[in-house]
Amino acid sequence: MGMSFIEKEFDIFINTIQSSAGKCIFDTNITFLCGNHYFYESTGYTGEEYLSLFPDLRQYFKNHIEEFYKIRDAITQALSQGEKRFTADCRLPVKSGMFIWIRINGTITAETVDGHPVLYMVNSDISDLIQSKEEKTQYLEWLMDEYMGNIYISDMNTYELLYVNRTSCETLKTDREDVIGRRCYETIQGRTSPCPFCTNDKLRTDESYEWEFYNPVLERTFMIKNRQINWNGRKSRIELSHDMYSSEFKLAKKEREREILFKTLPGGFARLDARDYRSILWYGAEFLKIIGYTKQQFEEELDSKCDYVHPEDLKRIVQRLKEIEGTDQSIIMEARIFTRSGDTKILTITLCYADGEDSWDGIPSFYTVGIDVTKDRLEQARQQAKLEEAYTAAHVANSAKTKFLSSMSHDTRTPLNAIIGMSTIAKANISDPAKLEDCLNKIDTSSQYLLSLINEILDMSQIEAGKIDLLSEVISLPKLIQNIADICRPLLDQKQQKLQIHIHKVLHENIFTDGDRLQQVFMNLLSNCIKYTPQRGRITLFINELEPFNKNKGYYEFIFSDNGIGMTKEFLPHIFEPFSRAEDSRISKINGTGLGMSIAENIVKLMGGSIEVKSEIRKGSQFTVSIPFDLPDKEESVTHQLTGRSILIVNDKKSICENVTTLLNEHDMQGYRASSSSEAQELIIAACDRGEEFFAVLLNWDPDDPKDTDHLNFLKNIRQSLGEHVPVIIITPYECPTHESDLLQAGATAFLTSPIFTSKIWKVFQLLSSGSKITEEIVEEATHSTLSGKRILLVEDNELNREIASELLHMQDILIETAENGQDAVDKFLASCPGYYQAILMDIQMPVMNGYDAASAIRLLERKDAKKIPILAMTANAFITDISKAYSVGMNDYITKPIDMDGLIKTLEKWILQSPMTKLLNPDR
């Protein structure tokens, strides 16, 4: 495209406007392309003259180069910000040698020449505006000259002084002409570099930067205010200052002190107009921050009124203000306010009256101080609620404990009265052996019950103190369940109740857990079922191993159910609370502390399980305990030659048949189910027709079930059909010697009592497959060893306890020597020959030296039996922490007081007959 064409195109454009316009290329010198008639006229040149003299704007502005830079900087800034328009005010030189002020409004087009953008510029004459501005500047300069303080204006980029007022010249003791153009920091402070206190990054256009400075050149302190302004188109700094001798300086210092004082107080200040009780005449400190408004919002939205105060509280305040108006009294009140964001705050407000005669403006007013106490009041409310909650809880707890103590008073006195009464009767009937035995039996029963009460109280105390721990070991679940059934059997027989234990798919019989604690849970639940179920009631324990989520864990479910009296819906949420018992006349005579369920729940939770309860009045209760147990690395395997053998299960309960059948199938055996004798007979005949034969028959027999009375005839029929070599194993819920002889004569081979775990069945099958004769002792074998002649050192400080323990052990033909404290025990052991004592029974709490220290001292002795002799703690402290401490000092085991003789003998047999000391002294054993 040629230049002539550009000019032609541009002429069409610029002829449509009535202003000076031109077109340029934005290169180094801003090349001029063309202009319209008004442009050339504004310069005083013709078009031909201008184009021949000035090829670019740098040439045109060569005598006023700073104006060229203004235009170039404006274009450069627009391009850097991605904008297409720019504006610049500058002086335009004219042919006559004068100049006019113009405002350039430019557009950067998409057109380029040699890679440089093309510009359109429209110029407007603003000389009149500049003249008006200069007049204002002259007026401003006059005002600044009359200002009592110092005023300095300097360029922020070059630090060049652009203006100083008359006071500044007097302060500097120089003339204005001598300082204008010089650097401010050199002239005012005698520095060689800019002052660090008034650097550009601290200056703003909307607020002042204040600081105090001692000028070593002028030898005085100045109070200084700096701010950024535009001075004749230049980015500048204006500085106002007063020296320390001026009244302004002193007033500023007082004002600053007042502001600092206000800032130290945690509230806001306000002056309330006493004429309308609403208008705020003045405010300060944190007033706006407290009410949540800016100055503009407060003045425009609230019209500087105290409408932020809650209407009810404002009414109270006004009423009180009228009471103190005209007096020198003050009032303190609390009031609610609403912040602009809608929050509610609580303020403590102090108000005092000032008469118009005492005010500088003659307006009577109330001076107020408001302090935000919202957090304090909320905290007080929270603490009050906590106190009320704690009071309620304490009241409930005290009521429960009062009730508990009342119950305990009755429950403990009952066995104590029995013990004391039976002791009296026994003394009076020493010559009557039958009467004496009856008294002693009743004393023993009452003592055991009293001990259980004490144990429950101690357990609950440990649980509430968070001190209960679990001691995990490998436990046989069948043995645990059998122990519980055996312990409860006398209670069940006494009330003629029936206990059924059903096992469903329990594949892992050995588990890791605290066996004593788990037994405690089961005993609490089962004893509750027995206590609250009437005569001839029915109690069921259902044990199920659930599908595992983790191969190293077994998930078990224990369901205890009864058809007892049940519980109300209102009591169910409180059943696990300590000391709680239902208000029910039916159970008022039943002994109990109300702690058993709470203890059971806490133990189950410690084991990582849960316990749930369902109950209905007169229909019974059901407790479901779900617990995950760690499993041993390897379950004991069952070795047998039974693969492919067929077993007939005769039981009218489908669930039991299915469970046993599942267990058989999992071990490659075939189980056949029959729900009646006739159906079993049909299966036997069908098997004979196929040329097969049952390896054994499992026959369920319940002596209390009238439907099972035909089993004698059924047994006789089996013997006729299968012969004498097919064993028939009778499964009974409990041992019943009176019926066993009849069943044996009819053809029964052996008896198994519930619960039927896999291991018990396999043990019988293995014996059958080996051809062994089965007796009553096959399934549960007890080994009784004698301790006769063994010598034990009994360490006990209490004379009565020492006598009781010695007598009980003498009854087992054990040789006993005693020591009264730990030091005495160490001395006697040290004086004895190695192997003289086979064990030491060590009390814990003793004078001179306690049991822990004595055991530790014995283990440190330099003799061959010191580290091998069994030392058994004999203590009333049976908590895990005490047991752990006993182990840590070298004790082998522990025995709890009061002494359970059977448990003591078993523990002694375990350590004496199997200890290294025994093998050392008796190598032939």
mmCIF file with all atom_site columns, N, CA, C and O in Angstrom, residues 211-243:
data_model
loop_
_atom_site.group_PDB
_atom_site.id
_atom_site.type_symbol
_atom_site.label_atom_id
_atom_site.label_alt_id
_atom_site.label_comp_id
_atom_site.label_asym_id
_atom_site.label_entity_id
_atom_site.label_seq_id
_atom_site.pdbx_PDB_ins_code
_atom_site.Cartn_x
_atom_site.Cartn_y
_atom_site.Cartn_z
_atom_site.occupancy
_atom_site.B_iso_or_equiv
_atom_site.pdbx_formal_charge
_atom_site.auth_seq_id
_atom_site.auth_comp_id
_atom_site.auth_asym_id
_atom_site.auth_atom_id
_atom_site.pdbx_PDB_model_num
ATOM 1   N N  . TRP A 1 211 ? 5.276  9.913  60.797 1.00 0.00 ? 211 TRP A N  1
ATOM 2   C CA . TRP A 1 211 ? 6.435  9.448  61.522 1.00 0.00 ? 211 TRP A CA 1
ATOM 3   C C  . TRP A 1 211 ? 7.102  10.617 62.236 1.00 0.00 ? 211 TRP A C  1
ATOM 4   O O  . TRP A 1 211 ? 6.835  11.791 61.943 1.00 0.00 ? 211 TRP A O  1
ATOM 5   N N  . GLU A 1 212 ? 7.916  10.288 63.175 1.00 0.00 ? 212 GLU A N  1
ATOM 6   C CA . GLU A 1 212 ? 8.619  11.296 63.975 1.00 0.00 ? 212 GLU A CA 1
ATOM 7   C C  . GLU A 1 212 ? 10.113 11.117 63.733 1.00 0.00 ? 212 GLU A C  1
ATOM 8   O O  . GLU A 1 212 ? 10.616 10.001 63.740 1.00 0.00 ? 212 GLU A O  1
ATOM 9   N N  . PHE A 1 213 ? 10.828 12.263 63.525 1.00 0.00 ? 213 PHE A N  1
ATOM 10  C CA . PHE A 1 213 ? 12.218 12.155 63.093 1.00 0.00 ? 213 PHE A CA 1
ATOM 11  C C  . PHE A 1 213 ? 13.061 13.265 63.713 1.00 0.00 ? 213 PHE A C  1
ATOM 12  O O  . PHE A 1 213 ? 12.658 14.435 63.742 1.00 0.00 ? 213 PHE A O  1
ATOM 13  N N  . TYR A 1 214 ? 14.211 12.859 64.221 1.00 0.00 ? 214 TYR A N  1
ATOM 14  C CA . TYR A 1 214 ? 15.163 13.853 64.712 1.00 0.00 ? 214 TYR A CA 1
ATOM 15  C C  . TYR A 1 214 ? 16.139 14.182 63.594 1.00 0.00 ? 214 TYR A C  1
ATOM 16  O O  . TYR A 1 214 ? 16.839 13.315 63.081 1.00 0.00 ? 214 TYR A O  1
ATOM 17  N N  . ASN A 1 215 ? 16.180 15.479 63.208 1.00 0.00 ? 215 ASN A N  1
ATOM 18  C CA . ASN A 1 215 ? 17.044 15.944 62.120 1.00 0.00 ? 215 ASN A CA 1
ATOM 19  C C  . ASN A 1 215 ? 18.355 16.440 62.728 1.00 0.00 ? 215 ASN A C  1
ATOM 20  O O  . ASN A 1 215 ? 18.381 17.489 63.401 1.00 0.00 ? 215 ASN A O  1
ATOM 21  N N  . PRO A 1 216 ? 19.459 15.701 62.514 1.00 0.00 ? 216 PRO A N  1
ATOM 22  C CA . PRO A 1 216 ? 20.726 16.103 63.133 1.00 0.00 ? 216 PRO A CA 1
ATOM 23  C C  . PRO A 1 216 ? 21.294 17.387 62.549 1.00 0.00 ? 216 PRO A C  1
ATOM 24  O O  . PRO A 1 216 ? 22.058 18.093 63.218 1.00 0.00 ? 216 PRO A O  1
ATOM 25  N N  . VAL A 1 217 ? 20.913 17.689 61.309 1.00 0.00 ? 217 VAL A N  1
ATOM 26  C CA . VAL A 1 217 ? 21.413 18.928 60.693 1.00 0.00 ? 217 VAL A CA 1
ATOM 27  C C  . VAL A 1 217 ? 20.745 20.140 61.324 1.00 0.00 ? 217 VAL A C  1
ATOM 28  O O  . VAL A 1 217 ? 21.393 21.130 61.679 1.00 0.00 ? 217 VAL A O  1
ATOM 29  N N  . LEU A 1 218 ? 19.404 20.031 61.496 1.00 0.00 ? 218 LEU A N  1
ATOM 30  C CA . LEU A 1 218 ? 18.647 21.147 62.078 1.00 0.00 ? 218 LEU A CA 1
ATOM 31  C C  . LEU A 1 218 ? 18.578 21.059 63.602 1.00 0.00 ? 218 LEU A C  1
ATOM 32  O O  . LEU A 1 218 ? 18.067 21.974 64.254 1.00 0.00 ? 218 LEU A O  1
ATOM 33  N N  . GLU A 1 219 ? 19.024 19.927 64.152 1.00 0.00 ? 219 GLU A N  1
ATOM 34  C CA . GLU A 1 219 ? 19.107 19.721 65.606 1.00 0.00 ? 219 GLU A CA 1
ATOM 35  C C  . GLU A 1 219 ? 17.756 19.897 66.288 1.00 0.00 ? 219 GLU A C  1
ATOM 36  O O  . GLU A 1 219 ? 17.630 20.579 67.304 1.00 0.00 ? 219 GLU A O  1
ATOM 37  N N  . ARG A 1 220 ? 16.755 19.258 65.741 1.00 0.00 ? 220 ARG A N  1
ATOM 38  C CA . ARG A 1 220 ? 15.433 19.270 66.376 1.00 0.00 ? 220 ARG A CA 1
ATOM 39  C C  . ARG A 1 220 ? 14.599 18.090 65.844 1.00 0.00 ? 220 ARG A C  1
ATOM 40  O O  . ARG A 1 220 ? 14.929 17.527 64.799 1.00 0.00 ? 220 ARG A O  1
ATOM 41  N N  . THR A 1 221 ? 13.535 17.771 66.560 1.00 0.00 ? 221 THR A N  1
ATOM 42  C CA . THR A 1 221 ? 12.634 16.677 66.188 1.00 0.00 ? 221 THR A CA 1
ATOM 43  C C  . THR A 1 221 ? 11.438 17.240 65.432 1.00 0.00 ? 221 THR A C  1
ATOM 44  O O  . THR A 1 221 ? 10.903 18.297 65.786 1.00 0.00 ? 221 THR A O  1
ATOM 45  N N  . PHE A 1 222 ? 11.029 16.514 64.393 1.00 0.00 ? 222 PHE A N  1
ATOM 46  C CA . PHE A 1 222 ? 9.891  16.923 63.574 1.00 0.00 ? 222 PHE A CA 1
ATOM 47  C C  . PHE A 1 222 ? 8.812  15.848 63.609 1.00 0.00 ? 222 PHE A C  1
ATOM 48  O O  . PHE A 1 222 ? 9.093  14.647 63.588 1.00 0.00 ? 222 PHE A O  1
ATOM 49  N N  . MET A 1 223 ? 7.551  16.314 63.632 1.00 0.00 ? 223 MET A N  1
ATOM 50  C CA . MET A 1 223 ? 6.398  15.448 63.446 1.00 0.00 ? 223 MET A CA 1
ATOM 51  C C  . MET A 1 223 ? 6.037  15.565 61.975 1.00 0.00 ? 223 MET A C  1
ATOM 52  O O  . MET A 1 223 ? 5.705  16.650 61.480 1.00 0.00 ? 223 MET A O  1
ATOM 53  N N  . ILE A 1 224 ? 6.106  14.450 61.216 1.00 0.00 ? 224 ILE A N  1
ATOM 54  C CA . ILE A 1 224 ? 6.051  14.513 59.760 1.00 0.00 ? 224 ILE A CA 1
ATOM 55  C C  . ILE A 1 224 ? 4.879  13.700 59.239 1.00 0.00 ? 224 ILE A C  1
ATOM 56  O O  . ILE A 1 224 ? 4.571  12.619 59.748 1.00 0.00 ? 224 ILE A O  1
ATOM 57  N N  . LYS A 1 225 ? 4.223  14.250 58.170 1.00 0.00 ? 225 LYS A N  1
ATOM 58  C CA . LYS A 1 225 ? 3.188  13.525 57.434 1.00 0.00 ? 225 LYS A CA 1
ATOM 59  C C  . LYS A 1 225 ? 3.569  13.532 55.965 1.00 0.00 ? 225 LYS A C  1
ATOM 60  O O  . LYS A 1 225 ? 3.818  14.591 55.398 1.00 0.00 ? 225 LYS A O  1
ATOM 61  N N  . ASN A 1 226 ? 3.590  12.359 55.330 1.00 0.00 ? 226 ASN A N  1
ATOM 62  C CA . ASN A 1 226 ? 3.898  12.228 53.905 1.00 0.00 ? 226 ASN A CA 1
ATOM 63  C C  . ASN A 1 226 ? 2.711  11.645 53.161 1.00 0.00 ? 226 ASN A C  1
ATOM 64  O O  . ASN A 1 226 ? 1.954  10.836 53.712 1.00 0.00 ? 226 ASN A O  1
ATOM 65  N N  . ARG A 1 227 ? 2.600  12.030 51.888 1.00 0.00 ? 227 ARG A N  1
ATOM 66  C CA . ARG A 1 227 ? 1.517  11.507 51.060 1.00 0.00 ? 227 ARG A CA 1
ATOM 67  C C  . ARG A 1 227 ? 1.904  11.619 49.594 1.00 0.00 ? 227 ARG A C  1
ATOM 68  O O  . ARG A 1 227 ? 2.686  12.498 49.215 1.00 0.00 ? 227 ARG A O  1
ATOM 69  N N  . GLN A 1 228 ? 1.364  10.751 48.764 1.00 0.00 ? 228 GLN A N  1
ATOM 70  C CA . GLN A 1 228 ? 1.643  10.796 47.324 1.00 0.00 ? 228 GLN A CA 1
ATOM 71  C C  . GLN A 1 228 ? 0.604  11.679 46.623 1.00 0.00 ? 228 GLN A C  1
ATOM 72  O O  . GLN A 1 228 ? -0.597 11.544 46.855 1.00 0.00 ? 228 GLN A O  1
ATOM 73  N N  . ILE A 1 229 ? 1.083  12.610 45.742 1.00 0.00 ? 229 ILE A N  1
ATOM 74  C CA . ILE A 1 229 ? 0.185  13.486 44.978 1.00 0.00 ? 229 ILE A CA 1
ATOM 75  C C  . ILE A 1 229 ? 0.679  13.576 43.538 1.00 0.00 ? 229 ILE A C  1
ATOM 76  O O  . ILE A 1 229 ? 1.765  13.110 43.204 1.00 0.00 ? 229 ILE A O  1
ATOM 77  N N  . ASN A 1 230 ? -0.153 14.168 42.697 1.00 0.00 ? 230 ASN A N  1
ATOM 78  C CA . ASN A 1 230 ? 0.255  14.491 41.324 1.00 0.00 ? 230 ASN A CA 1
ATOM 79  C C  . ASN A 1 230 ? 0.509  15.997 41.279 1.00 0.00 ? 230 ASN A C  1
ATOM 80  O O  . ASN A 1 230 ? -0.394 16.808 41.489 1.00 0.00 ? 230 ASN A O  1
ATOM 81  N N  . TRP A 1 231 ? 1.752  16.366 40.991 1.00 0.00 ? 231 TRP A N  1
ATOM 82  C CA . TRP A 1 231 ? 2.120  17.795 40.976 1.00 0.00 ? 231 TRP A CA 1
ATOM 83  C C  . TRP A 1 231 ? 2.563  18.143 39.556 1.00 0.00 ? 231 TRP A C  1
ATOM 84  O O  . TRP A 1 231 ? 3.613  17.718 39.106 1.00 0.00 ? 231 TRP A O  1
ATOM 85  N N  . ASN A 1 232 ? 1.691  18.877 38.910 1.00 0.00 ? 232 ASN A N  1
ATOM 86  C CA . ASN A 1 232 ? 1.954  19.280 37.521 1.00 0.00 ? 232 ASN A CA 1
ATOM 87  C C  . ASN A 1 232 ? 2.315  18.080 36.633 1.00 0.00 ? 232 ASN A C  1
ATOM 88  O O  . ASN A 1 232 ? 3.266  18.106 35.848 1.00 0.00 ? 232 ASN A O  1
ATOM 89  N N  . GLY A 1 233 ? 1.524  17.019 36.801 1.00 0.00 ? 233 GLY A N  1
ATOM 90  C CA . GLY A 1 233 ? 1.717  15.837 35.968 1.00 0.00 ? 233 GLY A CA 1
ATOM 91  C C  . GLY A 1 233 ? 2.826  14.920 36.416 1.00 0.00 ? 233 GLY A C  1
ATOM 92  O O  . GLY A 1 233 ? 3.126  13.946 35.716 1.00 0.00 ? 233 GLY A O  1
ATOM 93  N N  . ARG A 1 234 ? 3.428  15.203 37.526 1.00 0.00 ? 234 ARG A N  1
ATOM 94  C CA . ARG A 1 234 ? 4.532  14.371 38.015 1.00 0.00 ? 234 ARG A CA 1
ATOM 95  C C  . ARG A 1 234 ? 4.138  13.667 39.320 1.00 0.00 ? 234 ARG A C  1
ATOM 96  O O  . ARG A 1 234 ? 3.505  14.272 40.201 1.00 0.00 ? 234 ARG A O  1
ATOM 97  N N  . LYS A 1 235 ? 4.518  12.394 39.403 1.00 0.00 ? 235 LYS A N  1
ATOM 98  C CA . LYS A 1 235 ? 4.270  11.606 40.613 1.00 0.00 ? 235 LYS A CA 1
ATOM 99  C C  . LYS A 1 235 ? 5.179  12.130 41.717 1.00 0.00 ? 235 LYS A C  1
ATOM 100 O O  . LYS A 1 235 ? 6.402  12.007 41.631 1.00 0.00 ? 235 LYS A O  1
ATOM 101 N N  . SER A 1 236 ? 4.543  12.707 42.745 1.00 0.00 ? 236 SER A N  1
ATOM 102 C CA . SER A 1 236 ? 5.328  13.475 43.717 1.00 0.00 ? 236 SER A CA 1
ATOM 103 C C  . SER A 1 236 ? 4.968  13.102 45.146 1.00 0.00 ? 236 SER A C  1
ATOM 104 O O  . SER A 1 236 ? 3.943  12.472 45.419 1.00 0.00 ? 236 SER A O  1
ATOM 105 N N  . ARG A 1 237 ? 5.847  13.544 46.042 1.00 0.00 ? 237 ARG A N  1
ATOM 106 C CA . ARG A 1 237 ? 5.672  13.365 47.477 1.00 0.00 ? 237 ARG A CA 1
ATOM 107 C C  . ARG A 1 237 ? 5.484  14.744 48.101 1.00 0.00 ? 237 ARG A C  1
ATOM 108 O O  . ARG A 1 237 ? 6.264  15.657 47.851 1.00 0.00 ? 237 ARG A O  1
ATOM 109 N N  . ILE A 1 238 ? 4.407  14.865 48.922 1.00 0.00 ? 238 ILE A N  1
ATOM 110 C CA . ILE A 1 238 ? 4.231  16.100 49.686 1.00 0.00 ? 238 ILE A CA 1
ATOM 111 C C  . ILE A 1 238 ? 4.486  15.778 51.141 1.00 0.00 ? 238 ILE A C  1
ATOM 112 O O  . ILE A 1 238 ? 4.047  14.746 51.649 1.00 0.00 ? 238 ILE A O  1
ATOM 113 N N  . GLU A 1 239 ? 5.259  16.633 51.784 1.00 0.00 ? 239 GLU A N  1
ATOM 114 C CA . GLU A 1 239 ? 5.621  16.416 53.181 1.00 0.00 ? 239 GLU A CA 1
ATOM 115 C C  . GLU A 1 239 ? 5.244  17.634 53.993 1.00 0.00 ? 239 GLU A C  1
ATOM 116 O O  . GLU A 1 239 ? 5.623  18.757 53.670 1.00 0.00 ? 239 GLU A O  1
ATOM 117 N N  . LEU A 1 240 ? 4.447  17.383 55.069 1.00 0.00 ? 240 LEU A N  1
ATOM 118 C CA . LEU A 1 240 ? 4.087  18.433 56.020 1.00 0.00 ? 240 LEU A CA 1
ATOM 119 C C  . LEU A 1 240 ? 4.785  18.116 57.329 1.00 0.00 ? 240 LEU A C  1
ATOM 120 O O  . LEU A 1 240 ? 4.764  16.969 57.781 1.00 0.00 ? 240 LEU A O  1
ATOM 121 N N  . SER A 1 241 ? 5.402  19.114 57.947 1.00 0.00 ? 241 SER A N  1
ATOM 122 C CA . SER A 1 241 ? 6.103  18.836 59.200 1.00 0.00 ? 241 SER A CA 1
ATOM 123 C C  . SER A 1 241 ? 6.045  20.044 60.125 1.00 0.00 ? 241 SER A C  1
ATOM 124 O O  . SER A 1 241 ? 5.912  21.188 59.685 1.00 0.00 ? 241 SER A O  1
ATOM 125 N N  . HIS A 1 242 ? 6.119  19.701 61.427 1.00 0.00 ? 242 HIS A N  1
ATOM 126 C CA . HIS A 1 242 ? 6.193  20.728 62.481 1.00 0.00 ? 242 HIS A CA 1
ATOM 127 C C  . HIS A 1 242 ? 7.340  20.348 63.399 1.00 0.00 ? 242 HIS A C  1
ATOM 128 O O  . HIS A 1 242 ? 7.500  19.178 63.742 1.00 0.00 ? 242 HIS A O  1
ATOM 129 N N  . ASP A 1 243 ? 8.104  21.324 63.814 1.00 0.00 ? 243 ASP A N  1
ATOM 130 C CA . ASP A 1 243 ? 9.192  20.995 64.728 1.00 0.00 ? 243 ASP A CA 1
ATOM 131 C C  . ASP A 1 243 ? 8.695  21.010 66.155 1.00 0.00 ? 243 ASP A C  1
ATOM 132 O O  . ASP A 1 243 ? 7.578  21.432 66.448 1.00 0.00 ? 243 ASP A O  1
#
